[in-house]
């Protein structure tokens, strides 16, 4: 019952056909959906994720009409993907494609960036991709809202751990849980960083690795200037977004912390992380050099070899559908993925063609394009 389990359950419940169970071993939003930076952008390097993000952000912005329960917490701050000279061409190329796919975005110069966010130090920055309605929302609120919405639509929550996916004669038969066996014709595996372990119980090897990532929350002293723009800076590797009430969140990508299992992930930030973020932030956003650190969190990126998710039926195991490997950028994709998966389960044409996200792409040597190299950025 993270972003994906609840979004999918909500869309399945809405169709009011058959019995839908949402199985959770811990608590709603108790995984990475409760530990998300929740940044909103549609800057992607490939069509399928860009289209999922376009529809995803549409739902996030029109939550009341689209979902009707709870709220998404959307705040439009504007979003900048800032780059150095050597990546300007890649940004311009991506922006051109994104505009063709319906994204409101443009390339802005360093002077225009200075107007959009006067607090940003432009050292080494040559330009940016800009999305006026990028910003952030609240992953936890959305997960809880979908959970409530799914319950309203007749989905039954089951608070047990799945211990194995049952497969017989090349067909899924249901799951074993700590509360006993559950029969099912279709199993959708949407368990975030626990996906590799659970897929293995069905004999399916998914190429997902885990990496711990941290985020810090700052409070800017009263009377100090407040940054208003959300940005991801490829030059300093800092990601920043304002929060409510004078707070801000920042990530500074630094030494990689690989994890063998999602259960090994410590969710408190490391004591040496705050100075690292402060230093990086001090360079890019000098007005925040003395902002007070008031906590933070750490979760796991469940990344695939091309840093894009795995969505689709599993060849050779009829009835098993994967929605895994969100690679640290699944938040704004979760609303549209719910619609896509529900359509697939009911044998309908999905509203967005996700064939490019199939598990088979790795064996076939057809990874998705990444304009800025390996990572969660685009
Ligand atoms: C620090 C951080 C920052 C991020 N920032 C962004 C961002 O700015 N923008 C963005 O788009 N994305 C971001 N992401 C990514 C995004 O948060 C994730 O892609 C998303 O939350 C994944 O949701 P999920 O439903 O797949 O997984 P989860 O939220 O982890 O949910 C999986 C659920 O499955 C349950 N489960 C596990 N095993 C079992 C079992 N055996 N039986 C039953 N239940 C089980 C777990 O308890 C959990 O509730 C970030 C992630 C992190 C860690």
Short mmCIF file of C-alpha atoms and ligand atoms in Angstrom, two decimals:
data_model
loop_
_atom_site.label_atom_id
_atom_site.label_comp_id
_atom_site.label_asym_id
_atom_site.label_seq_id
_atom_site.Cartn_x
_atom_site.Cartn_y
_atom_site.Cartn_z
CA UNK A 1 0.00 0.00 0.00
CA UNK A 2 2.44 2.61 -1.28
CA UNK A 3 1.71 5.09 -4.08
CA UNK A 4 1.49 2.34 -6.66
CA UNK A 5 -0.48 -0.29 -4.73
CA UNK A 6 -3.10 2.24 -3.65
CA UNK A 7 -3.34 4.04 -7.01
CA UNK A 8 -3.81 0.71 -8.82
CA UNK A 9 -6.28 -0.60 -6.21
CA UNK A 10 -8.30 2.61 -6.47
CA UNK A 11 -8.57 2.34 -10.26
CA UNK A 12 -9.42 -1.37 -10.08
CA UNK A 13 -12.06 -0.75 -7.41
CA UNK A 14 -13.60 1.99 -9.50
CA UNK A 15 -14.45 -0.53 -12.18
CA UNK A 16 -16.49 -2.53 -9.69
CA UNK A 17 -15.79 -5.90 -11.23
CA UNK A 18 -14.69 -8.91 -9.22
CA UNK A 19 -13.02 -8.86 -5.85
CA UNK A 20 -9.94 -6.68 -5.32
CA UNK A 21 -7.66 -7.16 -2.30
CA UNK A 22 -4.90 -4.73 -1.34
CA UNK A 23 -2.34 -6.66 0.71
CA UNK A 24 0.01 -4.71 2.99
CA UNK A 25 2.44 -6.17 5.49
CA UNK A 26 3.01 -3.02 7.53
CA UNK A 27 1.06 0.23 7.19
CA UNK A 28 -0.24 2.47 4.43
CA UNK A 29 2.59 4.68 3.09
CA UNK A 30 5.02 2.87 5.41
CA UNK A 31 7.57 2.32 2.59
CA UNK A 32 9.24 4.82 0.28
CA UNK A 33 5.98 6.64 -0.42
CA UNK A 34 6.25 7.97 3.12
CA UNK A 35 9.85 9.05 2.45
CA UNK A 36 9.54 10.90 -0.84
CA UNK A 37 10.79 14.31 -1.92
CA UNK A 38 7.56 14.45 -4.02
CA UNK A 39 9.00 16.74 -6.68
CA UNK A 40 6.87 17.34 -9.76
CA UNK A 41 8.32 17.69 -13.25
CA UNK A 42 7.64 16.20 -16.63
CA UNK A 43 11.14 16.51 -17.99
CA UNK A 44 11.92 13.00 -19.22
CA UNK A 45 14.14 11.66 -21.99
CA UNK A 46 11.66 9.17 -23.43
CA UNK A 47 8.09 9.33 -24.61
CA UNK A 48 6.47 6.71 -22.39
CA UNK A 49 7.58 8.21 -19.06
CA UNK A 50 6.93 11.75 -20.31
CA UNK A 51 3.35 10.80 -21.23
CA UNK A 52 2.85 9.03 -17.88
CA UNK A 53 4.15 12.17 -16.14
CA UNK A 54 1.89 14.49 -18.17
CA UNK A 55 -1.23 12.53 -17.21
CA UNK A 56 0.09 11.95 -13.67
CA UNK A 57 0.58 15.65 -13.03
CA UNK A 58 -2.84 16.40 -14.53
CA UNK A 59 -4.43 14.13 -11.92
CA UNK A 60 -2.30 15.59 -9.12
CA UNK A 61 -3.42 19.11 -10.10
CA UNK A 62 -7.11 18.20 -10.43
CA UNK A 63 -7.23 15.80 -7.52
CA UNK A 64 -10.72 16.61 -6.32
CA UNK A 65 -12.31 16.01 -9.74
CA UNK A 66 -10.17 12.99 -10.57
CA UNK A 67 -10.03 11.16 -7.23
CA UNK A 68 -12.65 12.84 -5.05
CA UNK A 69 -11.13 11.82 -1.71
CA UNK A 70 -8.47 13.70 0.25
CA UNK A 71 -5.99 15.96 -1.48
CA UNK A 72 -2.65 15.80 -3.31
CA UNK A 73 -1.03 18.81 -1.64
CA UNK A 74 0.06 20.20 -5.02
CA UNK A 75 2.00 23.47 -4.93
CA UNK A 76 3.09 25.00 -8.25
CA UNK A 77 6.43 26.69 -7.66
CA UNK A 78 7.89 26.31 -11.14
CA UNK A 79 10.67 23.80 -11.87
CA UNK A 80 14.14 24.34 -13.29
CA UNK A 81 16.53 21.65 -14.49
CA UNK A 82 19.75 23.66 -14.52
CA UNK A 83 22.72 22.52 -16.63
CA UNK A 84 26.24 23.54 -17.60
CA UNK A 85 27.36 24.47 -21.10
CA UNK A 86 28.09 20.84 -22.08
CA UNK A 87 24.49 19.74 -21.46
CA UNK A 88 22.68 22.68 -23.07
CA UNK A 89 22.21 20.81 -26.32
CA UNK A 90 20.75 17.76 -24.56
CA UNK A 91 18.32 20.01 -22.68
CA UNK A 92 17.22 21.80 -25.85
CA UNK A 93 16.73 18.47 -27.60
CA UNK A 94 14.64 17.07 -24.74
CA UNK A 95 12.56 20.24 -24.47
CA UNK A 96 11.72 20.12 -28.16
CA UNK A 97 10.48 16.53 -27.88
CA UNK A 98 8.60 17.24 -24.65
CA UNK A 99 6.75 20.12 -26.28
CA UNK A 100 5.67 17.76 -29.06
CA UNK A 101 4.29 15.45 -26.38
CA UNK A 102 2.24 18.23 -24.79
CA UNK A 103 4.51 19.46 -21.99
CA UNK A 104 4.50 23.19 -21.16
CA UNK A 105 8.26 23.72 -21.05
CA UNK A 106 10.96 25.91 -22.56
CA UNK A 107 14.71 26.46 -22.47
CA UNK A 108 15.69 29.51 -20.42
CA UNK A 109 19.01 31.38 -20.38
CA UNK A 110 21.08 32.18 -17.30
CA UNK A 111 19.62 35.72 -17.31
CA UNK A 112 16.09 34.35 -17.34
CA UNK A 113 16.96 31.95 -14.50
CA UNK A 114 18.17 34.94 -12.46
CA UNK A 115 14.76 36.55 -12.92
CA UNK A 116 12.88 33.37 -12.04
CA UNK A 117 14.93 32.63 -8.91
CA UNK A 118 17.15 35.55 -7.87
CA UNK A 119 18.62 33.56 -4.94
CA UNK A 120 20.21 30.95 -7.21
CA UNK A 121 23.96 31.36 -7.72
CA UNK A 122 24.60 30.82 -11.43
CA UNK A 123 28.21 29.67 -11.17
CA UNK A 124 28.72 27.06 -13.91
CA UNK A 125 25.07 27.19 -15.01
CA UNK A 126 24.51 27.95 -18.69
CA UNK A 127 20.76 27.45 -18.93
CA UNK A 128 17.82 25.32 -17.85
CA UNK A 129 14.68 23.55 -18.87
CA UNK A 130 11.78 25.36 -17.24
CA UNK A 131 8.30 24.07 -16.40
CA UNK A 132 6.07 26.84 -15.02
CA UNK A 133 3.71 24.45 -13.24
CA UNK A 134 6.34 22.08 -11.86
CA UNK A 135 6.71 22.05 -8.10
CA UNK A 136 5.78 19.53 -5.46
CA UNK A 137 2.89 17.68 -3.85
CA UNK A 138 2.55 15.25 -0.96
CA UNK A 139 3.15 11.54 -1.58
CA UNK A 140 1.87 10.53 1.83
CA UNK A 141 -1.39 12.44 1.45
CA UNK A 142 -1.94 10.96 -2.00
CA UNK A 143 -1.31 7.40 -0.82
CA UNK A 144 -3.71 7.80 2.10
CA UNK A 145 -6.32 9.42 -0.16
CA UNK A 146 -6.13 6.57 -2.68
CA UNK A 147 -6.35 4.04 0.15
CA UNK A 148 -9.51 5.73 1.44
CA UNK A 149 -10.85 6.02 -2.12
CA UNK A 150 -10.14 2.35 -2.84
CA UNK A 151 -11.96 1.32 0.36
CA UNK A 152 -14.89 3.49 -0.71
CA UNK A 153 -14.91 1.68 -4.07
CA UNK A 154 -15.11 -1.73 -2.39
CA UNK A 155 -11.43 -2.78 -2.29
CA UNK A 156 -10.67 -4.93 0.78
CA UNK A 157 -7.43 -4.19 2.63
CA UNK A 158 -5.61 -7.23 4.05
CA UNK A 159 -2.91 -6.45 6.61
CA UNK A 160 -0.65 -9.48 6.19
CA UNK A 161 2.73 -10.06 4.55
CA UNK A 162 2.87 -11.91 1.25
CA UNK A 163 5.43 -14.69 1.68
CA UNK A 164 5.23 -16.12 -1.84
CA UNK A 165 3.47 -15.75 -5.17
CA UNK A 166 1.89 -19.07 -6.13
CA UNK A 167 2.47 -20.22 -9.69
CA UNK A 168 1.32 -23.52 -11.20
CA UNK A 169 1.63 -24.64 -14.82
CA UNK A 170 2.85 -21.22 -15.93
CA UNK A 171 -0.15 -19.42 -14.36
CA UNK A 172 -0.45 -17.37 -11.24
CA UNK A 173 -2.83 -18.93 -8.69
CA UNK A 174 -2.66 -16.41 -5.87
CA UNK A 175 -0.37 -15.70 -2.94
CA UNK A 176 0.72 -17.21 0.36
CA UNK A 177 0.51 -14.75 3.23
CA UNK A 178 1.24 -14.74 6.94
CA UNK A 179 -2.54 -15.03 7.35
CA UNK A 180 -2.94 -17.96 4.96
CA UNK A 181 -3.41 -18.68 1.28
CA UNK A 182 -5.32 -16.30 -0.99
CA UNK A 183 -6.50 -17.47 -4.41
CA UNK A 184 -6.37 -14.97 -7.25
CA UNK A 185 -6.49 -14.98 -11.03
CA UNK A 186 -4.32 -11.90 -11.26
CA UNK A 187 -1.53 -10.65 -9.01
CA UNK A 188 -0.16 -7.13 -9.48
CA UNK A 189 3.22 -6.82 -7.81
CA UNK A 190 3.64 -3.21 -6.64
CA UNK A 191 5.83 -3.51 -3.55
CA UNK A 192 8.54 -0.97 -4.33
CA UNK A 193 12.00 -1.89 -3.02
CA UNK A 194 10.78 -5.31 -1.92
CA UNK A 195 9.93 -6.25 -5.51
CA UNK A 196 13.02 -8.26 -6.39
CA UNK A 197 12.61 -10.61 -3.41
CA UNK A 198 8.91 -11.20 -4.02
CA UNK A 199 9.26 -11.63 -7.79
CA UNK A 200 11.88 -14.31 -7.10
CA UNK A 201 9.23 -16.39 -5.28
CA UNK A 202 7.46 -16.68 -8.65
CA UNK A 203 10.74 -17.63 -10.34
CA UNK A 204 11.04 -14.21 -11.96
CA UNK A 205 14.35 -12.36 -11.93
CA UNK A 206 13.90 -8.59 -12.12
CA UNK A 207 17.04 -6.49 -12.64
CA UNK A 208 16.50 -4.10 -9.73
CA UNK A 209 19.22 -2.78 -7.41
CA UNK A 210 18.75 -0.71 -4.28
CA UNK A 211 20.50 2.45 -3.20
CA UNK A 212 19.85 4.47 -0.06
CA UNK A 213 19.12 8.19 -0.58
CA UNK A 214 18.62 10.91 2.00
CA UNK A 215 16.76 14.22 2.10
CA UNK A 216 17.02 17.04 4.63
CA UNK A 217 14.53 19.60 5.83
CA UNK A 218 15.68 23.16 6.56
CA UNK A 219 14.11 26.16 8.21
CA UNK A 220 15.15 29.56 6.92
CA UNK A 221 15.44 32.12 9.74
CA UNK A 222 12.66 34.71 9.94
CA UNK A 223 13.47 37.76 7.84
CA UNK A 224 15.89 35.84 5.59
CA UNK A 225 14.97 35.55 1.88
CA UNK A 226 12.98 32.45 0.88
CA UNK A 227 13.66 30.63 -2.39
CA UNK A 228 10.43 30.03 -4.29
CA UNK A 229 11.56 27.77 -7.14
CA UNK A 230 11.97 23.98 -7.18
CA UNK A 231 15.16 22.99 -8.99
CA UNK A 232 17.41 20.08 -9.82
CA UNK A 233 20.95 21.24 -10.57
CA UNK A 234 23.03 18.88 -12.68
CA UNK A 235 26.17 20.96 -12.02
CA UNK A 236 26.31 20.71 -8.21
CA UNK A 237 24.01 17.65 -7.92
CA UNK A 238 21.71 19.48 -5.50
CA UNK A 239 17.93 19.17 -5.64
CA UNK A 240 15.89 21.76 -3.75
CA UNK A 241 12.28 22.55 -3.15
CA UNK A 242 10.47 24.97 -0.91
CA UNK A 243 8.01 23.58 1.60
CA UNK A 244 5.26 25.22 3.57
CA UNK A 245 5.83 27.58 6.51
CA UNK A 246 9.34 28.76 5.64
CA UNK A 247 10.70 25.23 5.35
CA UNK A 248 12.65 23.71 2.47
CA UNK A 249 13.85 20.25 1.46
CA UNK A 250 17.19 19.46 -0.17
CA UNK A 251 19.02 16.43 -1.52
CA UNK A 252 22.73 16.49 -2.33
CA UNK A 253 23.68 13.38 -4.27
CA UNK A 254 26.96 12.13 -2.83
CA UNK A 255 28.70 8.79 -2.17
CA UNK A 256 26.51 5.88 -3.23
CA UNK A 257 25.09 3.66 -0.48
CA UNK A 258 24.12 0.32 -2.05
CA UNK A 259 21.64 -1.85 -0.13
CA UNK A 260 21.32 -5.63 -0.34
CA UNK A 261 17.70 -5.59 0.87
CA UNK A 262 15.09 -2.87 1.40
CA UNK A 263 14.73 -3.99 5.03
CA UNK A 264 18.37 -2.91 5.58
CA UNK A 265 17.51 0.74 4.85
CA UNK A 266 17.92 3.04 7.85
CA UNK A 267 15.31 5.77 7.45
CA UNK A 268 17.03 8.36 9.67
CA UNK A 269 19.57 10.56 7.85
CA UNK A 270 23.28 10.07 8.66
CA UNK A 271 24.90 12.57 11.02
CA UNK A 272 27.49 13.57 8.41
CA UNK A 273 24.88 14.23 5.73
CA UNK A 274 23.72 17.62 7.04
CA UNK A 275 27.17 19.28 6.65
CA UNK A 276 27.48 17.84 3.12
CA UNK A 277 24.09 19.21 2.07
CA UNK A 278 24.73 22.53 3.78
CA UNK A 279 28.01 22.91 1.92
CA UNK A 280 26.51 22.06 -1.48
CA UNK A 281 23.46 24.23 -0.82
CA UNK A 282 25.64 27.09 0.38
CA UNK A 283 27.32 27.20 -3.03
CA UNK A 284 24.15 27.02 -5.13
CA UNK A 285 21.80 28.91 -2.82
CA UNK A 286 24.06 31.07 -0.60
CA UNK A 287 21.08 32.65 1.19
CA UNK A 288 20.49 29.20 2.74
CA UNK A 289 24.06 28.69 3.99
CA UNK A 290 22.96 29.24 7.60
CA UNK A 291 19.47 27.77 7.37
CA UNK A 292 18.69 25.56 10.35
CA UNK A 293 18.64 21.80 9.75
CA UNK A 294 15.47 20.40 11.36
CA UNK A 295 15.53 16.73 10.38
CA UNK A 296 15.05 14.64 7.31
CA UNK A 297 14.60 11.09 6.11
CA UNK A 298 16.18 8.36 4.01
CA UNK A 299 14.63 5.80 1.71
CA UNK A 300 15.67 3.55 -1.15
CA UNK A 301 15.85 4.05 -4.89
CA UNK A 302 14.84 0.74 -6.53
CA UNK A 303 16.68 1.27 -9.80
CA UNK A 304 16.83 -0.75 -13.00
CA UNK A 305 19.76 -0.81 -15.48
CA UNK A 306 18.21 2.07 -17.49
CA UNK A 307 16.75 3.91 -14.47
CA UNK A 308 13.23 3.45 -15.78
CA UNK A 309 10.45 1.30 -14.32
CA UNK A 310 9.24 -2.16 -15.23
CA UNK A 311 5.54 -2.17 -16.09
CA UNK A 312 3.71 -5.04 -17.75
CA UNK A 313 2.76 -8.72 -17.75
CA UNK A 314 5.48 -11.26 -17.07
CA UNK A 315 6.14 -13.51 -20.04
CA UNK A 316 5.80 -17.16 -19.01
CA UNK A 317 3.77 -16.44 -15.85
CA UNK A 318 0.21 -15.72 -16.96
CA UNK A 319 -1.67 -13.38 -14.67
CA UNK A 320 1.38 -11.77 -13.03
CA UNK A 321 1.75 -8.02 -13.65
CA UNK A 322 4.76 -5.97 -12.51
CA UNK A 323 4.72 -2.30 -11.48
CA UNK A 324 8.23 -2.07 -10.03
CA UNK A 325 11.63 -0.42 -10.30
CA UNK A 326 10.58 3.22 -10.04
CA UNK A 327 14.24 4.22 -9.84
CA UNK A 328 13.71 7.18 -7.50
CA UNK A 329 11.24 9.06 -9.71
CA UNK A 330 7.94 7.21 -9.44
CA UNK A 331 5.94 9.76 -7.48
CA UNK A 332 4.36 11.77 -10.30
CA UNK A 333 3.96 8.67 -12.47
CA UNK A 334 1.81 6.82 -9.91
CA UNK A 335 -1.57 8.40 -10.81
CA UNK A 336 -1.44 7.47 -14.50
CA UNK A 337 0.10 4.05 -13.83
CA UNK A 338 -3.00 3.18 -11.79
CA UNK A 339 -5.13 3.85 -14.88
CA UNK A 340 -2.80 1.90 -17.17
CA UNK A 341 -2.64 -1.17 -14.92
CA UNK A 342 -6.40 -1.26 -14.31
CA UNK A 343 -7.00 -1.19 -18.07
CA UNK A 344 -4.48 -4.00 -18.62
CA UNK A 345 -6.06 -6.17 -15.91
CA UNK A 346 -9.46 -5.75 -17.57
CA UNK A 347 -8.02 -6.60 -20.99
CA UNK A 348 -8.57 -3.10 -22.37
CA UNK A 349 -6.25 -0.97 -24.42
CA UNK A 350 -4.30 1.12 -21.88
CA UNK A 351 -4.72 4.92 -22.10
CA UNK A 352 -0.92 5.18 -22.49
CA UNK A 353 1.10 2.56 -24.34
CA UNK A 354 3.66 1.23 -21.85
CA UNK A 355 5.14 -1.49 -24.07
CA UNK A 356 8.55 0.22 -23.86
CA UNK A 357 8.59 -0.46 -20.10
CA UNK A 358 8.28 -4.25 -20.45
CA UNK A 359 10.66 -6.48 -18.48
CA UNK A 360 11.81 -8.05 -21.76
CA UNK A 361 13.54 -4.85 -22.88
CA UNK A 362 16.63 -5.70 -20.82
CA UNK A 363 17.15 -9.17 -22.30
CA UNK A 364 16.41 -7.73 -25.75
CA UNK A 365 19.10 -5.07 -25.28
CA UNK A 366 16.59 -2.21 -25.68
CA UNK A 367 17.13 0.05 -22.68
CA UNK A 368 15.34 3.39 -22.59
CA UNK A 369 17.15 6.60 -23.45
CA UNK A 370 18.66 8.78 -20.69
CA UNK A 371 19.77 12.21 -21.92
CA UNK A 372 21.94 12.97 -18.88
CA UNK A 373 23.39 9.55 -18.10
CA UNK A 374 22.49 7.02 -15.40
CA UNK A 375 20.40 8.42 -12.55
CA UNK A 376 16.92 9.47 -11.45
CA UNK A 377 17.13 12.87 -13.13
CA UNK A 378 15.49 12.23 -16.52
C1 LIG B 1 14.43 9.89 -0.64
C2 LIG B 1 13.49 9.70 -1.81
C3 LIG B 1 13.09 10.80 -2.56
C4 LIG B 1 12.24 10.63 -3.65
N1 LIG B 1 11.86 11.73 -4.36
C5 LIG B 1 11.04 11.61 -5.43
C6 LIG B 1 10.64 12.76 -6.16
O1 LIG B 1 10.99 13.88 -5.81
N2 LIG B 1 9.85 12.59 -7.25
C7 LIG B 1 9.46 11.36 -7.66
O2 LIG B 1 8.78 11.26 -8.69
N3 LIG B 1 9.79 10.24 -6.96
C8 LIG B 1 10.57 10.34 -5.86
N4 LIG B 1 10.94 9.25 -5.14
C9 LIG B 1 10.46 7.95 -5.58
C10 LIG B 1 9.06 7.61 -5.09
O3 LIG B 1 8.90 8.05 -3.76
C11 LIG B 1 8.89 6.11 -5.22
O4 LIG B 1 9.06 5.76 -6.58
C12 LIG B 1 7.53 5.62 -4.75
O5 LIG B 1 7.23 6.06 -3.45
C13 LIG B 1 7.50 4.11 -4.80
O6 LIG B 1 6.23 3.69 -4.42
P1 LIG B 1 5.90 2.15 -4.32
O7 LIG B 1 4.44 2.04 -4.09
O8 LIG B 1 6.50 1.42 -5.47
O9 LIG B 1 6.75 1.63 -3.04
P2 LIG B 1 6.51 1.80 -1.47
O10 LIG B 1 5.95 3.12 -1.12
O11 LIG B 1 7.79 1.41 -0.80
O12 LIG B 1 5.38 0.74 -1.14
C14 LIG B 1 5.61 -0.64 -1.13
C15 LIG B 1 4.70 -1.24 -0.08
O13 LIG B 1 4.78 -2.66 -0.18
C16 LIG B 1 4.73 -3.18 1.14
N5 LIG B 1 5.30 -4.53 1.14
C17 LIG B 1 6.60 -4.87 0.98
N6 LIG B 1 6.75 -6.20 1.04
C18 LIG B 1 5.51 -6.72 1.24
C19 LIG B 1 5.02 -8.05 1.40
N7 LIG B 1 5.83 -9.10 1.37
N8 LIG B 1 3.69 -8.22 1.59
C20 LIG B 1 2.84 -7.15 1.62
N9 LIG B 1 3.27 -5.87 1.49
C21 LIG B 1 4.58 -5.66 1.29
C22 LIG B 1 5.56 -2.20 1.96
O14 LIG B 1 5.28 -2.31 3.33
C23 LIG B 1 5.13 -0.87 1.36
O15 LIG B 1 4.03 -0.31 2.04
C24 LIG B 1 11.78 9.35 -4.03
C25 LIG B 1 12.16 8.24 -3.27
C26 LIG B 1 13.00 8.41 -2.17
C27 LIG B 1 13.40 7.20 -1.37
#
